[in-house]
PDB file of C-alpha atoms in Angstrom:
ATOM      1  CA  MET A   1      -0.142   0.176   0.348  1.00  0.00           C
ATOM      2  CA  LEU A   2       1.621   3.418  -1.227  1.00  0.00           C
ATOM      3  CA  GLY A   3       1.667   5.504   1.955  1.00  0.00           C
ATOM      4  CA  ARG A   4       1.029   9.011   3.512  1.00  0.00           C
ATOM      5  CA  CYS A   5       2.187  11.650  -0.008  1.00  0.00           C
ATOM      6  CA  THR A   6       3.790  14.089   0.720  1.00  0.00           C
ATOM      7  CA  PRO A   7       4.953  16.687  -2.345  1.00  0.00           C
ATOM      8  CA  GLY A   8       7.530  15.198  -4.618  1.00  0.00           C
ATOM      9  CA  SER A   9       7.041  11.970  -2.483  1.00  0.00           C
ATOM     10  CA  PRO A  10       7.811   8.592  -4.600  1.00  0.00           C
ATOM     11  CA  GLY A  11       4.626   7.431  -4.169  1.00  0.00           C
ATOM     12  CA  LEU A  12       2.930  10.474  -6.128  1.00  0.00           C
ATOM     13  CA  GLN A  13       4.985   9.944  -9.830  1.00  0.00           C
ATOM     14  CA  PRO A  14       3.023   6.736 -10.887  1.00  0.00           C
ATOM     15  CA  LEU A  15      -0.669   8.581 -10.039  1.00  0.00           C
ATOM     16  CA  ARG A  16       1.141  11.805 -12.243  1.00  0.00           C
ATOM     17  CA  ARG A  17       2.109   9.097 -14.901  1.00  0.00           C
ATOM     18  CA  ALA A  18      -1.473   7.867 -14.477  1.00  0.00           C
ATOM     19  CA  LEU A  19      -3.139  11.169 -14.998  1.00  0.00           C
ATOM     20  CA  PRO A  20      -2.709  13.113 -18.249  1.00  0.00           C
ATOM     21  CA  SER A  21      -2.068  16.815 -16.993  1.00  0.00           C
ATOM     22  CA  ALA A  22      -2.592  18.056 -21.070  1.00  0.00           C
ATOM     23  CA  ALA A  23      -3.763  17.787 -24.092  1.00  0.00           C
ATOM     24  CA  PRO A  24       0.522  16.634 -24.966  1.00  0.00           C
ATOM     25  CA  ALA A  25       0.619  13.695 -22.488  1.00  0.00           C
ATOM     26  CA  VAL A  26      -2.856  12.518 -23.737  1.00  0.00           C
ATOM     27  CA  ARG A  27      -1.725  12.299 -27.497  1.00  0.00           C
ATOM     28  CA  HIS A  28       1.859  10.724 -25.992  1.00  0.00           C
ATOM     29  CA  ARG A  29      -0.717   8.450 -24.750  1.00  0.00           C
ATOM     30  CA  LEU A  30      -1.725   7.358 -27.226  1.00  0.00           C
ATOM     31  CA  ARG A  31       0.246   7.126 -29.577  1.00  0.00           C
ATOM     32  CA  GLU A  32       2.033   4.311 -27.748  1.00  0.00           C
ATOM     33  CA  CYS A  33      -0.861   2.087 -27.421  1.00  0.00           C
ATOM     34  CA  ALA A  34      -2.725   3.278 -30.945  1.00  0.00           C
ATOM     35  CA  ALA A  35      -0.834   0.246 -32.712  1.00  0.00           C
ATOM     36  CA  ARG A  36      -2.476  -2.344 -30.242  1.00  0.00           C
ATOM     37  CA  ILE A  37      -5.461  -1.089 -29.731  1.00  0.00           C
ATOM     38  CA  PRO A  38      -6.227   0.520 -33.443  1.00  0.00           C
ATOM     39  CA  GLU A  39      -9.356   2.638 -31.449  1.00  0.00           C
ATOM     40  CA  ALA A  40      -6.666   4.657 -29.581  1.00  0.00           C
ATOM     41  CA  GLY A  41      -5.341   5.284 -33.591  1.00  0.00           C
ATOM     42  CA  ALA A  42      -8.662   7.141 -33.977  1.00  0.00           C
ATOM     43  CA  VAL A  43      -9.336   8.641 -30.282  1.00  0.00           C
ATOM     44  CA  LEU A  44      -6.141  10.364 -31.728  1.00  0.00           C
ATOM     45  CA  ASP A  45      -7.253  11.460 -34.906  1.00  0.00           C
ATOM     46  CA  LEU A  46     -10.298  13.122 -33.411  1.00  0.00           C
ATOM     47  CA  LEU A  47      -7.808  14.657 -30.635  1.00  0.00           C
ATOM     48  CA  GLU A  48      -5.938  15.997 -33.388  1.00  0.00           C
ATOM     49  CA  LYS A  49      -8.467  18.420 -34.977  1.00  0.00           C
ATOM     50  CA  CYS A  50      -9.437  20.031 -31.981  1.00  0.00           C
ATOM     51  CA  PRO A  51      -8.380  23.140 -31.962  1.00  0.00           C
ATOM     52  CA  GLU A  52      -5.553  23.636 -29.683  1.00  0.00           C
ATOM     53  CA  HIS A  53      -6.985  26.731 -27.895  1.00  0.00           C
ATOM     54  CA  GLN A  54     -10.568  26.522 -26.556  1.00  0.00           C
ATOM     55  CA  GLU A  55     -12.548  29.408 -25.515  1.00  0.00           C
ATOM     56  CA  LYS A  56     -16.213  29.181 -24.364  1.00  0.00           C
ATOM     57  CA  GLY A  57     -19.281  31.212 -25.729  1.00  0.00           C
ATOM     58  CA  ALA A  58     -20.984  34.139 -23.779  1.00  0.00           C
ATOM     59  CA  PHE A  59     -23.684  31.486 -22.418  1.00  0.00           C
ATOM     60  CA  PRO A  60     -23.227  30.000 -19.351  1.00  0.00           C
ATOM     61  CA  VAL A  61     -21.386  26.605 -18.821  1.00  0.00           C
ATOM     62  CA  VAL A  62     -21.813  24.417 -16.223  1.00  0.00           C
ATOM     63  CA  PHE A  63     -20.606  20.967 -14.979  1.00  0.00           C
ATOM     64  CA  PHE A  64     -22.722  18.553 -13.027  1.00  0.00           C
ATOM     65  CA  GLU A  65     -20.181  15.521 -11.253  1.00  0.00           C
ATOM     66  CA  GLY A  66     -20.892  12.765  -8.269  1.00  0.00           C
ATOM     67  CA  LEU A  67     -21.146   8.954  -7.856  1.00  0.00           C
ATOM     68  CA  ASP A  68     -22.962   7.075  -9.967  1.00  0.00           C
ATOM     69  CA  ALA A  69     -26.958   6.968  -8.716  1.00  0.00           C
ATOM     70  CA  THR A  70     -26.174  10.306  -7.621  1.00  0.00           C
ATOM     71  CA  GLY A  71     -29.041  12.330  -9.703  1.00  0.00           C
ATOM     72  CA  LYS A  72     -26.880  13.880 -12.940  1.00  0.00           C
ATOM     73  CA  THR A  73     -28.821  12.087 -15.606  1.00  0.00           C
ATOM     74  CA  THR A  74     -32.165  13.829 -13.860  1.00  0.00           C
ATOM     75  CA  VAL A  75     -30.640  16.557 -12.694  1.00  0.00           C
ATOM     76  CA  THR A  76     -28.918  17.659 -16.025  1.00  0.00           C
ATOM     77  CA  GLN A  77     -31.921  17.265 -18.123  1.00  0.00           C
ATOM     78  CA  SER A  78     -34.415  19.192 -16.040  1.00  0.00           C
ATOM     79  CA  VAL A  79     -31.761  22.155 -15.906  1.00  0.00           C
ATOM     80  CA  LYS A  80     -31.429  21.726 -19.678  1.00  0.00           C
ATOM     81  CA  ASP A  81     -35.163  21.693 -20.213  1.00  0.00           C
ATOM     82  CA  THR A  82     -35.510  24.952 -18.050  1.00  0.00           C
ATOM     83  CA  LEU A  83     -32.744  26.860 -19.259  1.00  0.00           C
ATOM     84  CA  ASN A  84     -33.828  26.029 -23.217  1.00  0.00           C
ATOM     85  CA  GLY A  85     -30.090  24.311 -22.743  1.00  0.00           C
ATOM     86  CA  VAL A  86     -27.698  22.012 -24.628  1.00  0.00           C
ATOM     87  CA  LEU A  87     -26.850  18.785 -22.789  1.00  0.00           C
ATOM     88  CA  LEU A  88     -23.991  16.966 -23.513  1.00  0.00           C
ATOM     89  CA  ARG A  89     -22.020  14.408 -22.032  1.00  0.00           C
ATOM     90  CA  SER A  90     -18.579  12.678 -21.230  1.00  0.00           C
ATOM     91  CA  PRO A  91     -16.887  10.947 -22.713  1.00  0.00           C
ATOM     92  CA  PRO A  92     -18.717  12.550 -25.927  1.00  0.00           C
ATOM     93  CA  ALA A  93     -20.652  10.671 -28.602  1.00  0.00           C
ATOM     94  CA  CYS A  94     -18.331  10.278 -31.176  1.00  0.00           C
ATOM     95  CA  ILE A  95     -16.019   8.126 -29.167  1.00  0.00           C
ATOM     96  CA  SER A  96     -18.474   6.447 -26.095  1.00  0.00           C
ATOM     97  CA  GLN A  97     -18.975   3.574 -28.055  1.00  0.00           C
ATOM     98  CA  TRP A  98     -14.992   2.315 -27.799  1.00  0.00           C
ATOM     99  CA  ARG A  99     -15.553   2.646 -23.590  1.00  0.00           C
ATOM    100  CA  THR A 100     -16.000  -1.087 -22.589  1.00  0.00           C
ATOM    101  CA  ILE A 101     -12.532  -1.528 -24.700  1.00  0.00           C
ATOM    102  CA  PHE A 102     -10.643   1.265 -22.734  1.00  0.00           C
ATOM    103  CA  ASN A 103     -12.509   0.221 -19.504  1.00  0.00           C
ATOM    104  CA  ASP A 104     -10.729  -3.618 -20.052  1.00  0.00           C
ATOM    105  CA  GLU A 105      -7.241  -1.458 -20.419  1.00  0.00           C
ATOM    106  CA  PRO A 106      -4.380  -1.199 -17.523  1.00  0.00           C
ATOM    107  CA  ALA A 107      -5.188   2.363 -15.923  1.00  0.00           C
ATOM    108  CA  PRO A 108      -2.525   4.629 -17.401  1.00  0.00           C
ATOM    109  CA  ILE A 109      -4.332   3.951 -21.457  1.00  0.00           C
ATOM    110  CA  ARG A 110      -8.115   4.288 -19.733  1.00  0.00           C
ATOM    111  CA  ARG A 111      -7.384   7.517 -18.577  1.00  0.00           C
ATOM    112  CA  ALA A 112      -6.109   8.451 -21.003  1.00  0.00           C
ATOM    113  CA  PHE A 113      -8.744   7.947 -23.117  1.00  0.00           C
ATOM    114  CA  TYR A 114     -11.053   9.757 -20.157  1.00  0.00           C
ATOM    115  CA  ALA A 115      -8.892  12.814 -20.985  1.00  0.00           C
ATOM    116  CA  ALA A 116      -8.935  12.719 -24.560  1.00  0.00           C
ATOM    117  CA  GLY A 117     -12.543  12.580 -24.210  1.00  0.00           C
ATOM    118  CA  ASN A 118     -12.468  16.041 -22.219  1.00  0.00           C
ATOM    119  CA  TYR A 119     -10.687  17.629 -24.948  1.00  0.00           C
ATOM    120  CA  ILE A 120     -13.370  16.648 -27.773  1.00  0.00           C
ATOM    121  CA  LEU A 121     -15.777  17.292 -26.049  1.00  0.00           C
ATOM    122  CA  ALA A 122     -13.814  20.722 -25.177  1.00  0.00           C
ATOM    123  CA  SER A 123     -14.764  21.173 -28.614  1.00  0.00           C
ATOM    124  CA  GLU A 124     -18.444  21.020 -28.418  1.00  0.00           C
ATOM    125  CA  ILE A 125     -18.407  22.737 -25.910  1.00  0.00           C
ATOM    126  CA  ALA A 126     -17.197  25.898 -27.130  1.00  0.00           C
ATOM    127  CA  LYS A 127     -19.241  25.525 -30.634  1.00  0.00           C
ATOM    128  CA  ALA A 128     -22.602  25.402 -28.154  1.00  0.00           C
ATOM    129  CA  SER A 129     -22.038  28.135 -26.009  1.00  0.00           C
ATOM    130  CA  THR A 130     -22.509  30.667 -27.952  1.00  0.00           C
ATOM    131  CA  GLN A 131     -25.747  29.256 -28.938  1.00  0.00           C
ATOM    132  CA  ALA A 132     -27.328  28.040 -25.217  1.00  0.00           C
ATOM    133  CA  PRO A 133     -26.575  27.439 -22.084  1.00  0.00           C
ATOM    134  CA  VAL A 134     -24.499  24.393 -21.788  1.00  0.00           C
ATOM    135  CA  ILE A 135     -24.951  21.366 -19.412  1.00  0.00           C
ATOM    136  CA  ILE A 136     -21.934  19.023 -19.145  1.00  0.00           C
ATOM    137  CA  ASP A 137     -22.866  15.804 -17.533  1.00  0.00           C
ATOM    138  CA  ARG A 138     -19.150  14.661 -15.829  1.00  0.00           C
ATOM    139  CA  TYR A 139     -15.877  16.267 -17.548  1.00  0.00           C
ATOM    140  CA  TRP A 140     -12.713  16.148 -16.122  1.00  0.00           C
ATOM    141  CA  HIS A 141     -13.172  16.156 -12.287  1.00  0.00           C
ATOM    142  CA  SER A 142     -14.719  12.740 -13.033  1.00  0.00           C
ATOM    143  CA  THR A 143     -11.317  11.626 -14.664  1.00  0.00           C
ATOM    144  CA  ALA A 144      -9.275  13.107 -11.805  1.00  0.00           C
ATOM    145  CA  ALA A 145     -10.909  11.622  -8.821  1.00  0.00           C
ATOM    146  CA  TYR A 146     -11.074   8.371 -10.124  1.00  0.00           C
ATOM    147  CA  THR A 147      -7.545   8.317 -10.875  1.00  0.00           C
ATOM    148  CA  ILE A 148      -6.367   9.746  -7.878  1.00  0.00           C
ATOM    149  CA  ALA A 149      -8.492   7.427  -5.867  1.00  0.00           C
ATOM    150  CA  THR A 150      -7.291   4.015  -7.752  1.00  0.00           C
ATOM    151  CA  GLU A 151      -3.918   4.818  -7.894  1.00  0.00           C
ATOM    152  CA  ILE A 152      -3.827   5.425  -4.002  1.00  0.00           C
ATOM    153  CA  ASN A 153      -4.311   2.792  -1.014  1.00  0.00           C
ATOM    154  CA  GLY A 154      -5.741   3.394   2.287  1.00  0.00           C
ATOM    155  CA  LYS A 155      -7.630   6.428   3.731  1.00  0.00           C
ATOM    156  CA  VAL A 156      -8.457   9.599   2.412  1.00  0.00           C
ATOM    157  CA  GLN A 157      -5.343  10.527   5.020  1.00  0.00           C
ATOM    158  CA  ASP A 158      -3.420   9.271   2.508  1.00  0.00           C
ATOM    159  CA  LEU A 159      -4.417  11.246  -0.709  1.00  0.00           C
ATOM    160  CA  PRO A 160      -2.372  13.891  -2.374  1.00  0.00           C
ATOM    161  CA  PRO A 161      -1.674  17.059   0.116  1.00  0.00           C
ATOM    162  CA  VAL A 162      -5.118  19.535  -0.183  1.00  0.00           C
ATOM    163  CA  HIS A 163      -2.966  21.582  -2.780  1.00  0.00           C
ATOM    164  CA  ASP A 164      -1.026  19.387  -4.807  1.00  0.00           C
ATOM    165  CA  GLU A 165      -0.960  19.799  -8.692  1.00  0.00           C
ATOM    166  CA  VAL A 166      -3.101  16.538  -9.207  1.00  0.00           C
ATOM    167  CA  TYR A 167      -6.189  18.831  -7.815  1.00  0.00           C
ATOM    168  CA  GLN A 168      -5.624  21.456 -10.533  1.00  0.00           C
ATOM    169  CA  TRP A 169      -7.399  22.303 -13.473  1.00  0.00           C
ATOM    170  CA  PRO A 170      -4.722  22.036 -16.534  1.00  0.00           C
ATOM    171  CA  GLU A 171      -4.060  24.931 -18.099  1.00  0.00           C
ATOM    172  CA  ASP A 172      -4.951  24.221 -22.047  1.00  0.00           C
ATOM    173  CA  LEU A 173      -8.558  22.608 -20.785  1.00  0.00           C
ATOM    174  CA  LEU A 174     -11.768  24.719 -21.139  1.00  0.00           C
ATOM    175  CA  LYS A 175     -12.838  26.068 -18.227  1.00  0.00           C
ATOM    176  CA  PRO A 176     -16.442  25.449 -16.941  1.00  0.00           C
ATOM    177  CA  ASP A 177     -18.652  29.080 -15.095  1.00  0.00           C
ATOM    178  CA  LEU A 178     -19.659  26.456 -12.361  1.00  0.00           C
ATOM    179  CA  VAL A 179     -19.065  22.929 -11.348  1.00  0.00           C
ATOM    180  CA  LEU A 180     -21.773  20.738  -9.067  1.00  0.00           C
ATOM    181  CA  LEU A 181     -20.898  17.859  -7.250  1.00  0.00           C
ATOM    182  CA  LEU A 182     -23.970  16.077  -6.501  1.00  0.00           C
ATOM    183  CA  THR A 183     -24.146  13.250  -2.917  1.00  0.00           C
ATOM    184  CA  VAL A 184     -26.033  11.302  -1.725  1.00  0.00           C
ATOM    185  CA  ASP A 185     -25.810   9.104   1.711  1.00  0.00           C
ATOM    186  CA  PRO A 186     -24.164   5.793   0.864  1.00  0.00           C
ATOM    187  CA  GLU A 187     -26.890   3.557   2.158  1.00  0.00           C
ATOM    188  CA  GLU A 188     -29.228   5.705  -0.646  1.00  0.00           C
ATOM    189  CA  ARG A 189     -27.085   6.056  -3.349  1.00  0.00           C
ATOM    190  CA  VAL A 190     -27.374   1.713  -2.724  1.00  0.00           C
ATOM    191  CA  ARG A 191     -30.852   1.654  -3.242  1.00  0.00           C
ATOM    192  CA  ARG A 192     -30.796   3.864  -6.381  1.00  0.00           C
ATOM    193  CA  LEU A 193     -28.370   1.231  -7.645  1.00  0.00           C
ATOM    194  CA  GLN A 194     -29.870  -1.325  -6.905  1.00  0.00           C
ATOM    195  CA  ARG A 195     -33.813   0.043  -8.365  1.00  0.00           C
ATOM    196  CA  ARG A 196     -32.317   1.341 -11.719  1.00  0.00           C
ATOM    197  CA  GLY A 197     -30.924  -3.205 -12.249  1.00  0.00           C
ATOM    198  CA  LEU A 198     -28.337  -1.947 -14.380  1.00  0.00           C
ATOM    199  CA  GLU A 199     -24.824  -3.497 -15.077  1.00  0.00           C
ATOM    200  CA  LYS A 200     -21.840  -2.222 -12.598  1.00  0.00           C
ATOM    201  CA  THR A 201     -18.709  -1.046 -13.791  1.00  0.00           C
ATOM    202  CA  LYS A 202     -15.401  -2.367 -12.672  1.00  0.00           C
ATOM    203  CA  GLU A 203     -15.036   1.306 -10.846  1.00  0.00           C
ATOM    204  CA  GLU A 204     -18.867   0.829  -9.552  1.00  0.00           C
ATOM    205  CA  ALA A 205     -18.844  -2.750  -7.969  1.00  0.00           C
ATOM    206  CA  GLU A 206     -15.316  -1.370  -6.611  1.00  0.00           C
ATOM    207  CA  LEU A 207     -17.242   1.605  -4.952  1.00  0.00           C
ATOM    208  CA  GLU A 208     -20.388  -0.004  -3.642  1.00  0.00           C
ATOM    209  CA  ALA A 209     -17.764  -3.150  -2.287  1.00  0.00           C
ATOM    210  CA  ASN A 210     -15.178  -1.041  -0.056  1.00  0.00           C
ATOM    211  CA  SER A 211     -15.974   2.290   1.888  1.00  0.00           C
ATOM    212  CA  LEU A 212     -12.491   3.688   1.637  1.00  0.00           C
ATOM    213  CA  PHE A 213     -12.309   3.869  -2.289  1.00  0.00           C
ATOM    214  CA  ARG A 214     -15.650   5.643  -2.341  1.00  0.00           C
ATOM    215  CA  GLN A 215     -14.571   8.215   0.794  1.00  0.00           C
ATOM    216  CA  ARG A 216     -11.239   8.447  -1.803  1.00  0.00           C
ATOM    217  CA  VAL A 217     -12.839   9.275  -5.043  1.00  0.00           C
ATOM    218  CA  GLU A 218     -15.764  11.879  -2.689  1.00  0.00           C
ATOM    219  CA  GLU A 219     -12.499  13.520  -0.720  1.00  0.00           C
ATOM    220  CA  SER A 220     -10.584  14.228  -4.249  1.00  0.00           C
ATOM    221  CA  TYR A 221     -13.999  16.060  -6.053  1.00  0.00           C
ATOM    222  CA  ARG A 222     -13.668  18.184  -3.055  1.00  0.00           C
ATOM    223  CA  ARG A 223     -10.434  19.288  -3.503  1.00  0.00           C
ATOM    224  CA  MET A 224     -10.182  19.760  -7.093  1.00  0.00           C
ATOM    225  CA  VAL A 225      -9.697  23.434  -7.344  1.00  0.00           C
ATOM    226  CA  ASN A 226      -9.574  26.388 -10.538  1.00  0.00           C
ATOM    227  CA  PRO A 227     -12.857  25.892 -10.926  1.00  0.00           C
ATOM    228  CA  VAL A 228     -13.608  24.012  -7.303  1.00  0.00           C
ATOM    229  CA  CYS A 229     -17.049  21.861  -6.697  1.00  0.00           C
ATOM    230  CA  GLN A 230     -20.025  23.614  -4.651  1.00  0.00           C
ATOM    231  CA  GLU A 231     -21.585  20.410  -3.255  1.00  0.00           C
ATOM    232  CA  VAL A 232     -25.214  20.045  -3.445  1.00  0.00           C
ATOM    233  CA  ASP A 233     -27.009  17.605  -1.146  1.00  0.00           C
ATOM    234  CA  ALA A 234     -29.320  15.503  -3.511  1.00  0.00           C
ATOM    235  CA  SER A 235     -31.045  13.263  -1.321  1.00  0.00           C
ATOM    236  CA  HIS A 236     -33.835  15.844  -1.045  1.00  0.00           C
ATOM    237  CA  SER A 237     -36.634  15.162  -3.575  1.00  0.00           C
ATOM    238  CA  LYS A 238     -36.433  16.099  -7.565  1.00  0.00           C
ATOM    239  CA  GLU A 239     -37.840  19.213  -6.778  1.00  0.00           C
ATOM    240  CA  GLU A 240     -36.211  20.830  -4.014  1.00  0.00           C
ATOM    241  CA  VAL A 241     -32.247  19.276  -5.670  1.00  0.00           C
ATOM    242  CA  LEU A 242     -33.660  21.295  -8.557  1.00  0.00           C
ATOM    243  CA  LYS A 243     -34.481  24.497  -6.702  1.00  0.00           C
ATOM    244  CA  THR A 244     -31.351  24.355  -5.657  1.00  0.00           C
ATOM    245  CA  VAL A 245     -28.889  23.735  -8.173  1.00  0.00           C
ATOM    246  CA  LEU A 246     -31.183  26.636 -10.525  1.00  0.00           C
ATOM    247  CA  GLN A 247     -30.350  29.255  -7.387  1.00  0.00           C
ATOM    248  CA  LEU A 248     -26.482  28.099  -8.058  1.00  0.00           C
ATOM    249  CA  ILE A 249     -26.520  28.728 -11.150  1.00  0.00           C
ATOM    250  CA  LYS A 250     -28.075  32.290 -11.223  1.00  0.00           C
ATOM    251  CA  LYS A 251     -25.586  33.204  -8.600  1.00  0.00           C
ATOM    252  CA  HIS A 252     -22.698  32.578 -10.302  1.00  0.00           C
ATOM    253  CA  CYS A 253     -23.502  32.347 -13.990  1.00  0.00           C
ATOM    254  CA  ALA A 254     -24.626  35.443 -16.010  1.00  0.00           C
ATOM    255  CA  LEU A 255     -28.033  34.458 -17.013  1.00  0.00           C
TER     256      LEU A 255
END
C-alpha cells in the first residue's frame, strides 16, 4: 500500500503518470498504444482535429459531477429543459462506443481515453456555448478523482495533500463557469443503484464494495481547485434539488 504522500514523494509519481495533465501528454499516451489498440488511433485522430486552445462562448457552461446514482441524469436533463440549453456528456458520443474497450485496459491507458474525451468534448462545448447555456454530465473532475482514488490506496488521509498539483485543472482545457458536485447518503445511493438494475462497471462495483475507495473519490472531488466543486445534497426530492441547482447557477453565472 502506498503510504501517506507528501509533495515530491515517490508515491505520487505513478499517480501523475496515470493522470495526463495536458493534451500533449494525452496524445503521447494514445500514440504509445495505437499499434495494439486501433481505437486509440481513432481517438487520437479526433483529438488532433481539435483546436489547440478552446474558449467558451457568451452563454454559461455548467458541469455536474458525482458518483453514479446521485441524480446527475435527472438533474442535468431538468436544468437543460429549464434553461433551454444544450446537454452534453463525457465521454462524447463520437468515442463513447469504445468505453468498454478502454475500461479493460491498464489505468494509464484508460485514463488517457477519458482525458482525450474531455479535450474532444471541449470543442463541442466551445461551439454550443455560443448558442445557448451548456450543461455537461461529468468532465475533467471525474477523470481526476477516479484516477487519484484508484492509484492511492488506504484512507482519505493517504491522499495527496490538499494543495497538490494533481487537484489542479489543466491549463489547456476549457473551463466551466460552475461545477456542481451532487452527493447522497451512501445507503441511499446503493438503494438507487439496486432499483436501476444496471450492470455495474468495475469502478462502480469497487465503490459499492469498498467504502474507503468511495471516500477517496468523494474527497478528491472536494479538493479540486480552479474551479472548485460546489456541493449539492441530492438526497432531497427532485424538485428541491432542481431549485437549489438553479439558485446556484443564477448566483454564479450570467443569465
